[in-house]
Amino acid sequence: MSQQHARYDVVVIGGSGVDTVIRVDSLPVPLADSVAVGPIEEWPGHTGGNVALGTRALGLKVVLLDCVGDDWTGALVRERMAEGDVEFVPVISPAGTRRAVNLVDATGRRMSFYDARDPASLRMPREFYLPRLRRTRHVHVSIMNFARFLYDDIEDLGVPVSTDLHDWDGLADHHREFALRSDLVFLSAAGAGEGTTALMREILREGRARTVVATAGADGSYVLTRDGGPTPHHIPAVAPDAPVVDSNGAGDAFVSGFLYGRLAGRDVLDCARLGAVAGAHACTAPGSTALIGPKALLRAVAD
């Protein structure tokens, strides 16, 4: 079968870019005219790119569709996807390729400054994405503004869709459509804090989601389903198999592990355990480069 007519396990929409990683002793950084740091590095990835790389490393057939620039940062993204054997099909955006500056402390904790450069008018052409949506088992949508305009077509095709709201507090309007129009919703408990459970219930009550997953770092994750009662199931965190270096991409790796389990027909709690292992492994190398394979993932969960 030609690549043009290939079937996909996952189509990832949006969310690629380049992280500039700056390692500091501690967060917050002290106020000073200058601070000596270690080598400053550029790591291609971002949320959609990391999910594409993570699911591909787990043996799934993946394509990443995004709007990027014809620039050196876009070239880095292309090279990284090629290295990870991810099919990457970009639309050229005059705004250029998204970037972020991430401060990472000695414990691997991160503070990110995200470059939201996409103009509000940016769109992905239907003739570009529809042929691939018709040939996939699952769509994962990054919370890029242009990606919200794909939901009508995704729903018409009846393809399951997931999204990651990251640290949404439940208030910002930008995230709401993604939250309410996805079948599977991931979010970070860092955004809503003590209101996380209430926000998870709201998403299930008002949207189409049947499962909401809140990741909570060292506290593990919480899973709430439409038919599973009012209290989220707690999945403990997993100790990494090596020292923690960098938490960049840990949440994306969790999503990758979860989707791997979901597409294999596992129940949601097993999926969350797979996500926990993949997320922990991602912390053991810099710049979202620690990608776990299927044998290691399944072995770790069995152990």
mmCIF file of C-alpha atoms in Angstrom:
data_model
loop_
_atom_site.group_PDB
_atom_site.id
_atom_site.type_symbol
_atom_site.label_atom_id
_atom_site.label_comp_id
_atom_site.label_asym_id
_atom_site.label_seq_id
_atom_site.Cartn_x
_atom_site.Cartn_y
_atom_site.Cartn_z
ATOM 1 C CA MET A 1 0.000 0.000 0.000
ATOM 2 C CA SER A 2 1.411 3.413 -0.946
ATOM 3 C CA GLN A 3 2.014 6.019 1.746
ATOM 4 C CA GLN A 4 -0.656 8.171 0.127
ATOM 5 C CA HIS A 5 -3.275 5.481 0.864
ATOM 6 C CA ALA A 6 -1.781 4.139 4.103
ATOM 7 C CA ARG A 7 -3.908 3.511 7.151
ATOM 8 C CA TYR A 8 -2.939 5.288 10.350
ATOM 9 C CA ASP A 9 -3.360 4.445 14.001
ATOM 10 C CA VAL A 10 -3.066 8.088 15.028
ATOM 11 C CA VAL A 11 -3.249 11.407 13.207
ATOM 12 C CA VAL A 12 -1.778 14.170 15.378
ATOM 13 C CA ILE A 13 -2.984 17.668 14.552
ATOM 14 C CA GLY A 14 -0.735 20.623 15.408
ATOM 15 C CA GLY A 15 1.572 21.300 18.298
ATOM 16 C CA SER A 16 5.091 20.989 16.884
ATOM 17 C CA GLY A 17 7.897 23.446 17.539
ATOM 18 C CA VAL A 18 11.306 23.917 19.130
ATOM 19 C CA ASP A 19 12.161 24.224 22.822
ATOM 20 C CA THR A 20 15.139 26.265 23.957
ATOM 21 C CA VAL A 21 16.135 24.582 27.227
ATOM 22 C CA ILE A 22 18.020 26.578 29.854
ATOM 23 C CA ARG A 23 19.192 24.700 32.949
ATOM 24 C CA VAL A 24 19.161 26.698 36.181
ATOM 25 C CA ASP A 25 19.981 25.830 39.789
ATOM 26 C CA SER A 26 16.489 26.505 41.087
ATOM 27 C CA LEU A 27 13.102 28.014 40.269
ATOM 28 C CA PRO A 28 12.171 30.795 40.449
ATOM 29 C CA VAL A 29 15.339 32.268 38.987
ATOM 30 C CA PRO A 30 16.843 35.045 41.140
ATOM 31 C CA LEU A 31 16.418 38.573 39.835
ATOM 32 C CA ALA A 32 19.765 39.618 38.379
ATOM 33 C CA ASP A 33 21.241 41.362 35.373
ATOM 34 C CA SER A 34 22.791 38.062 34.264
ATOM 35 C CA VAL A 35 22.825 34.478 35.529
ATOM 36 C CA ALA A 36 25.446 31.903 34.543
ATOM 37 C CA VAL A 37 23.842 28.708 33.233
ATOM 38 C CA GLY A 38 24.940 25.514 31.565
ATOM 39 C CA PRO A 39 24.899 24.994 27.799
ATOM 40 C CA ILE A 40 21.690 26.294 26.211
ATOM 41 C CA GLU A 41 20.202 23.654 23.919
ATOM 42 C CA GLU A 42 17.545 23.509 21.203
ATOM 43 C CA TRP A 43 15.199 20.528 21.253
ATOM 44 C CA PRO A 44 12.533 20.037 18.561
ATOM 45 C CA GLY A 45 9.276 18.591 19.811
ATOM 46 C CA HIS A 46 6.483 20.436 21.623
ATOM 47 C CA THR A 47 3.275 18.708 22.620
ATOM 48 C CA GLY A 48 2.030 17.423 19.264
ATOM 49 C CA GLY A 49 5.490 16.507 18.066
ATOM 50 C CA ASN A 50 6.195 14.637 21.287
ATOM 51 C CA VAL A 51 2.935 12.679 21.109
ATOM 52 C CA ALA A 52 3.708 11.749 17.506
ATOM 53 C CA LEU A 53 7.231 10.632 18.430
ATOM 54 C CA GLY A 54 6.035 8.767 21.525
ATOM 55 C CA THR A 55 3.274 6.830 19.792
ATOM 56 C CA ARG A 56 5.569 6.020 16.868
ATOM 57 C CA ALA A 57 8.230 4.679 19.266
ATOM 58 C CA LEU A 58 5.509 2.381 20.625
ATOM 59 C CA GLY A 59 5.037 0.915 17.160
ATOM 60 C CA LEU A 60 1.923 2.806 16.040
ATOM 61 C CA LYS A 61 1.511 4.154 12.515
ATOM 62 C CA VAL A 62 1.447 7.930 12.985
ATOM 63 C CA VAL A 63 1.260 11.075 10.887
ATOM 64 C CA LEU A 64 1.759 14.601 12.218
ATOM 65 C CA LEU A 65 -0.064 17.422 10.400
ATOM 66 C CA ASP A 66 0.862 20.967 11.370
ATOM 67 C CA CYS A 67 1.425 24.539 10.254
ATOM 68 C CA VAL A 68 5.103 25.484 10.522
ATOM 69 C CA GLY A 69 7.436 28.024 8.980
ATOM 70 C CA ASP A 70 9.902 27.686 6.145
ATOM 71 C CA ASP A 71 12.669 28.529 8.624
ATOM 72 C CA TRP A 72 15.561 26.935 10.475
ATOM 73 C CA THR A 73 13.355 25.953 13.416
ATOM 74 C CA GLY A 74 10.952 24.251 11.028
ATOM 75 C CA ALA A 75 13.910 22.389 9.559
ATOM 76 C CA LEU A 76 14.809 21.152 13.059
ATOM 77 C CA VAL A 77 11.276 19.826 13.504
ATOM 78 C CA ARG A 78 11.444 18.037 10.147
ATOM 79 C CA GLU A 79 14.782 16.459 11.040
ATOM 80 C CA ARG A 80 13.538 15.303 14.443
ATOM 81 C CA MET A 81 10.402 13.721 12.999
ATOM 82 C CA ALA A 82 12.471 11.963 10.344
ATOM 83 C CA GLU A 83 14.829 10.621 13.016
ATOM 84 C CA GLY A 84 11.826 9.285 14.928
ATOM 85 C CA ASP A 85 10.326 7.705 11.787
ATOM 86 C CA VAL A 86 7.246 9.949 12.059
ATOM 87 C CA GLU A 87 5.507 10.911 8.832
ATOM 88 C CA PHE A 88 5.359 14.720 9.000
ATOM 89 C CA VAL A 89 3.236 16.692 6.535
ATOM 90 C CA PRO A 90 3.388 20.464 7.128
ATOM 91 C CA VAL A 91 1.477 23.436 5.814
ATOM 92 C CA ILE A 92 3.828 26.403 5.480
ATOM 93 C CA SER A 93 2.798 29.276 7.745
ATOM 94 C CA PRO A 94 4.116 32.805 7.113
ATOM 95 C CA ALA A 95 4.182 33.306 10.892
ATOM 96 C CA GLY A 96 7.001 30.785 11.238
ATOM 97 C CA THR A 97 7.548 27.815 13.539
ATOM 98 C CA ARG A 98 6.453 27.992 17.178
ATOM 99 C CA ARG A 99 9.088 28.152 19.893
ATOM 100 C CA ALA A 100 9.320 28.001 23.684
ATOM 101 C CA VAL A 101 11.979 28.847 26.249
ATOM 102 C CA ASN A 102 11.982 26.338 29.102
ATOM 103 C CA LEU A 103 13.797 26.887 32.380
ATOM 104 C CA VAL A 104 14.632 23.512 33.962
ATOM 105 C CA ASP A 105 15.951 23.252 37.533
ATOM 106 C CA ALA A 106 18.204 20.630 39.105
ATOM 107 C CA THR A 107 15.221 18.396 40.001
ATOM 108 C CA GLY A 108 13.895 18.403 36.435
ATOM 109 C CA ARG A 109 11.057 20.832 37.237
ATOM 110 C CA ARG A 110 10.175 23.185 34.394
ATOM 111 C CA MET A 111 8.880 26.690 33.718
ATOM 112 C CA SER A 112 7.949 27.342 30.097
ATOM 113 C CA PHE A 113 7.591 30.583 28.136
ATOM 114 C CA TYR A 114 5.479 29.647 25.112
ATOM 115 C CA ASP A 115 5.631 31.552 21.841
ATOM 116 C CA ALA A 116 2.022 31.632 20.578
ATOM 117 C CA ARG A 117 2.884 33.164 17.219
ATOM 118 C CA ASP A 118 0.106 31.664 15.079
ATOM 119 C CA PRO A 119 -2.241 34.393 13.785
ATOM 120 C CA ALA A 120 -5.938 33.994 14.576
ATOM 121 C CA SER A 121 -6.635 33.713 10.846
ATOM 122 C CA LEU A 122 -4.391 30.655 10.341
ATOM 123 C CA ARG A 123 -6.275 27.653 8.918
ATOM 124 C CA MET A 124 -5.387 24.159 7.753
ATOM 125 C CA PRO A 125 -7.002 23.442 4.350
ATOM 126 C CA ARG A 126 -9.675 20.717 4.328
ATOM 127 C CA GLU A 127 -8.216 19.105 1.227
ATOM 128 C CA PHE A 128 -4.964 18.768 3.156
ATOM 129 C CA TYR A 129 -6.244 16.987 6.267
ATOM 130 C CA LEU A 130 -9.460 15.217 5.215
ATOM 131 C CA PRO A 131 -7.842 12.364 3.211
ATOM 132 C CA ARG A 132 -5.774 11.402 6.253
ATOM 133 C CA LEU A 133 -8.619 11.739 8.740
ATOM 134 C CA ARG A 134 -10.602 9.291 6.619
ATOM 135 C CA ARG A 135 -7.853 6.678 7.046
ATOM 136 C CA THR A 136 -7.132 6.806 10.769
ATOM 137 C CA ARG A 137 -8.304 4.980 13.871
ATOM 138 C CA HIS A 138 -7.789 7.971 16.164
ATOM 139 C CA VAL A 139 -7.127 11.721 16.044
ATOM 140 C CA HIS A 140 -5.183 13.623 18.700
ATOM 141 C CA VAL A 141 -5.751 17.378 18.522
ATOM 142 C CA SER A 142 -3.305 19.863 20.036
ATOM 143 C CA ILE A 143 -4.894 23.056 21.330
ATOM 144 C CA MET A 144 -3.760 25.207 18.407
ATOM 145 C CA ASN A 145 -6.456 27.695 17.404
ATOM 146 C CA PHE A 146 -6.547 26.449 13.796
ATOM 147 C CA ALA A 147 -7.148 22.888 15.024
ATOM 148 C CA ARG A 148 -10.563 23.733 16.515
ATOM 149 C CA PHE A 149 -11.915 24.144 12.986
ATOM 150 C CA LEU A 150 -11.335 20.437 12.273
ATOM 151 C CA TYR A 151 -13.853 19.208 14.848
ATOM 152 C CA ASP A 152 -16.887 19.305 12.548
ATOM 153 C CA ASP A 153 -15.156 17.051 10.034
ATOM 154 C CA ILE A 154 -13.825 14.728 12.741
ATOM 155 C CA GLU A 155 -17.321 14.317 14.179
ATOM 156 C CA ASP A 156 -18.847 13.749 10.729
ATOM 157 C CA LEU A 157 -16.322 10.970 10.118
ATOM 158 C CA GLY A 158 -17.030 9.389 13.510
ATOM 159 C CA VAL A 159 -13.343 9.102 14.388
ATOM 160 C CA PRO A 160 -12.487 9.095 18.130
ATOM 161 C CA VAL A 161 -10.595 12.234 19.164
ATOM 162 C CA SER A 162 -8.452 13.164 22.148
ATOM 163 C CA THR A 163 -6.870 16.395 23.309
ATOM 164 C CA ASP A 164 -4.548 17.635 26.046
ATOM 165 C CA LEU A 165 -5.662 20.834 27.802
ATOM 166 C CA HIS A 166 -2.395 21.055 29.765
ATOM 167 C CA ASP A 167 -2.795 23.397 32.769
ATOM 168 C CA TRP A 168 -6.309 24.663 31.943
ATOM 169 C CA ASP A 169 -7.965 26.269 34.946
ATOM 170 C CA GLY A 170 -11.463 25.740 33.562
ATOM 171 C CA LEU A 171 -11.888 29.440 32.859
ATOM 172 C CA ALA A 172 -9.858 30.340 29.766
ATOM 173 C CA ASP A 173 -12.168 30.325 26.738
ATOM 174 C CA HIS A 174 -9.451 29.113 24.357
ATOM 175 C CA HIS A 175 -9.526 25.569 25.798
ATOM 176 C CA ARG A 176 -13.271 25.093 26.247
ATOM 177 C CA GLU A 177 -14.178 23.888 22.756
ATOM 178 C CA PHE A 178 -11.361 21.336 22.826
ATOM 179 C CA ALA A 179 -12.548 20.169 26.258
ATOM 180 C CA LEU A 180 -16.179 19.750 25.259
ATOM 181 C CA ARG A 181 -15.756 18.284 21.757
ATOM 182 C CA SER A 182 -13.220 15.526 22.479
ATOM 183 C CA ASP A 183 -13.986 11.923 23.468
ATOM 184 C CA LEU A 184 -10.863 11.605 25.621
ATOM 185 C CA VAL A 185 -9.531 14.607 27.521
ATOM 186 C CA PHE A 186 -6.187 14.982 29.291
ATOM 187 C CA LEU A 187 -5.308 17.877 31.579
ATOM 188 C CA SER A 188 -2.790 18.783 34.245
ATOM 189 C CA ALA A 189 -3.952 19.199 37.829
ATOM 190 C CA ALA A 190 -1.524 22.124 38.086
ATOM 191 C CA GLY A 191 -4.059 24.416 36.420
ATOM 192 C CA ALA A 192 -7.239 23.832 38.436
ATOM 193 C CA GLY A 193 -5.568 22.745 41.686
ATOM 194 C CA GLU A 194 -8.174 21.748 44.268
ATOM 195 C CA GLY A 195 -10.871 22.279 41.657
ATOM 196 C CA THR A 196 -9.515 19.556 39.365
ATOM 197 C CA THR A 197 -12.148 16.936 40.230
ATOM 198 C CA ALA A 198 -14.958 19.451 39.767
ATOM 199 C CA LEU A 199 -13.507 20.436 36.392
ATOM 200 C CA MET A 200 -13.279 16.794 35.319
ATOM 201 C CA ARG A 201 -16.945 16.303 36.231
ATOM 202 C CA GLU A 202 -17.889 19.452 34.326
ATOM 203 C CA ILE A 203 -16.159 18.213 31.174
ATOM 204 C CA LEU A 204 -18.008 14.892 31.371
ATOM 205 C CA ARG A 205 -21.322 16.560 32.133
ATOM 206 C CA GLU A 206 -21.231 19.262 29.475
ATOM 207 C CA GLY A 207 -19.149 17.690 26.717
ATOM 208 C CA ARG A 208 -18.917 14.500 24.693
ATOM 209 C CA ALA A 209 -15.979 13.004 26.615
ATOM 210 C CA ARG A 210 -16.376 9.585 28.163
ATOM 211 C CA THR A 211 -13.011 9.710 29.931
ATOM 212 C CA VAL A 212 -11.073 12.567 31.536
ATOM 213 C CA VAL A 213 -7.544 12.070 32.863
ATOM 214 C CA ALA A 214 -5.780 14.547 35.157
ATOM 215 C CA THR A 215 -2.024 14.133 35.551
ATOM 216 C CA ALA A 216 -0.529 15.303 38.821
ATOM 217 C CA GLY A 217 3.227 14.776 38.578
ATOM 218 C CA ALA A 218 4.635 12.890 41.546
ATOM 219 C CA ASP A 219 1.077 12.324 42.790
ATOM 220 C CA GLY A 220 0.289 10.170 39.774
ATOM 221 C CA SER A 221 -2.902 10.621 37.788
ATOM 222 C CA TYR A 222 -6.661 10.597 38.248
ATOM 223 C CA VAL A 223 -9.130 8.966 35.882
ATOM 224 C CA LEU A 224 -12.836 9.797 35.750
ATOM 225 C CA THR A 225 -15.263 8.116 33.357
ATOM 226 C CA ARG A 226 -18.837 8.888 32.431
ATOM 227 C CA ASP A 227 -20.132 5.593 33.834
ATOM 228 C CA GLY A 228 -17.585 5.038 36.585
ATOM 229 C CA GLY A 229 -19.044 6.995 39.491
ATOM 230 C CA PRO A 230 -18.342 10.504 40.857
ATOM 231 C CA THR A 231 -14.902 9.829 42.348
ATOM 232 C CA PRO A 232 -11.805 9.649 40.133
ATOM 233 C CA HIS A 233 -9.652 6.541 40.254
ATOM 234 C CA HIS A 234 -6.133 7.292 41.462
ATOM 235 C CA ILE A 235 -3.211 5.768 39.558
ATOM 236 C CA PRO A 236 0.053 6.144 41.528
ATOM 237 C CA ALA A 237 3.134 7.625 39.950
ATOM 238 C CA VAL A 238 5.888 5.287 38.798
ATOM 239 C CA ALA A 239 9.518 5.722 39.809
ATOM 240 C CA PRO A 240 11.669 6.427 36.729
ATOM 241 C CA ASP A 241 14.101 3.698 35.699
ATOM 242 C CA ALA A 242 17.006 6.204 35.879
ATOM 243 C CA PRO A 243 17.689 9.564 37.569
ATOM 244 C CA VAL A 244 15.363 12.420 36.633
ATOM 245 C CA VAL A 245 16.987 14.828 34.180
ATOM 246 C CA ASP A 246 14.179 16.826 32.612
ATOM 247 C CA SER A 247 10.380 16.775 32.942
ATOM 248 C CA ASN A 248 9.882 18.301 29.483
ATOM 249 C CA GLY A 249 7.568 16.027 27.530
ATOM 250 C CA ALA A 250 6.536 13.823 30.466
ATOM 251 C CA GLY A 251 2.868 14.689 30.021
ATOM 252 C CA ASP A 252 3.086 14.057 26.275
ATOM 253 C CA ALA A 253 4.709 10.676 26.939
ATOM 254 C CA PHE A 254 1.851 9.871 29.347
ATOM 255 C CA VAL A 255 -0.615 10.614 26.543
ATOM 256 C CA SER A 256 1.386 8.395 24.159
ATOM 257 C CA GLY A 257 1.356 5.461 26.571
ATOM 258 C CA PHE A 258 -2.345 5.925 27.253
ATOM 259 C CA LEU A 259 -3.219 6.003 23.541
ATOM 260 C CA TYR A 260 -1.115 2.902 22.947
ATOM 261 C CA GLY A 261 -3.185 1.049 25.519
ATOM 262 C CA ARG A 262 -6.467 2.453 24.250
ATOM 263 C CA LEU A 263 -5.796 1.391 20.672
ATOM 264 C CA ALA A 264 -4.842 -2.070 21.950
ATOM 265 C CA GLY A 265 -8.271 -2.370 23.605
ATOM 266 C CA ARG A 266 -7.137 -2.091 27.243
ATOM 267 C CA ASP A 267 -9.377 -0.627 29.913
ATOM 268 C CA VAL A 268 -8.820 2.978 30.993
ATOM 269 C CA LEU A 269 -7.010 2.171 34.233
ATOM 270 C CA ASP A 270 -4.527 -0.062 32.425
ATOM 271 C CA CYS A 271 -4.080 2.744 29.892
ATOM 272 C CA ALA A 272 -3.286 5.173 32.718
ATOM 273 C CA ARG A 273 -0.703 2.750 34.129
ATOM 274 C CA LEU A 274 0.945 2.536 30.718
ATOM 275 C CA GLY A 275 0.918 6.335 30.577
ATOM 276 C CA ALA A 276 2.519 6.551 34.018
ATOM 277 C CA VAL A 277 5.425 4.339 32.973
ATOM 278 C CA ALA A 278 5.962 6.194 29.691
ATOM 279 C CA GLY A 279 5.807 9.563 31.459
ATOM 280 C CA ALA A 280 8.325 8.519 34.097
ATOM 281 C CA HIS A 281 10.714 7.176 31.466
ATOM 282 C CA ALA A 282 10.523 10.479 29.570
ATOM 283 C CA CYS A 283 12.070 12.267 32.548
ATOM 284 C CA THR A 284 15.330 10.330 32.295
ATOM 285 C CA ALA A 285 16.859 12.200 29.346
ATOM 286 C CA PRO A 286 16.887 15.812 28.162
ATOM 287 C CA GLY A 287 14.632 17.421 25.603
ATOM 288 C CA SER A 288 11.924 14.752 25.280
ATOM 289 C CA THR A 289 14.415 12.266 23.852
ATOM 290 C CA ALA A 290 13.642 9.344 26.193
ATOM 291 C CA LEU A 291 11.030 7.424 24.181
ATOM 292 C CA ILE A 292 10.026 4.055 25.580
ATOM 293 C CA GLY A 293 9.365 1.114 23.260
ATOM 294 C CA PRO A 294 6.469 -1.346 23.523
ATOM 295 C CA LYS A 295 8.420 -4.245 25.028
ATOM 296 C CA ALA A 296 9.954 -2.112 27.781
ATOM 297 C CA LEU A 297 6.601 -0.457 28.474
ATOM 298 C CA LEU A 298 4.670 -3.699 28.818
ATOM 299 C CA ARG A 299 7.444 -5.304 30.863
ATOM 300 C CA ALA A 300 7.509 -2.370 33.299
ATOM 301 C CA VAL A 301 3.733 -2.437 33.747
ATOM 302 C CA ALA A 302 3.813 -6.203 34.324
ATOM 303 C CA ASP A 303 6.535 -5.788 36.937
#
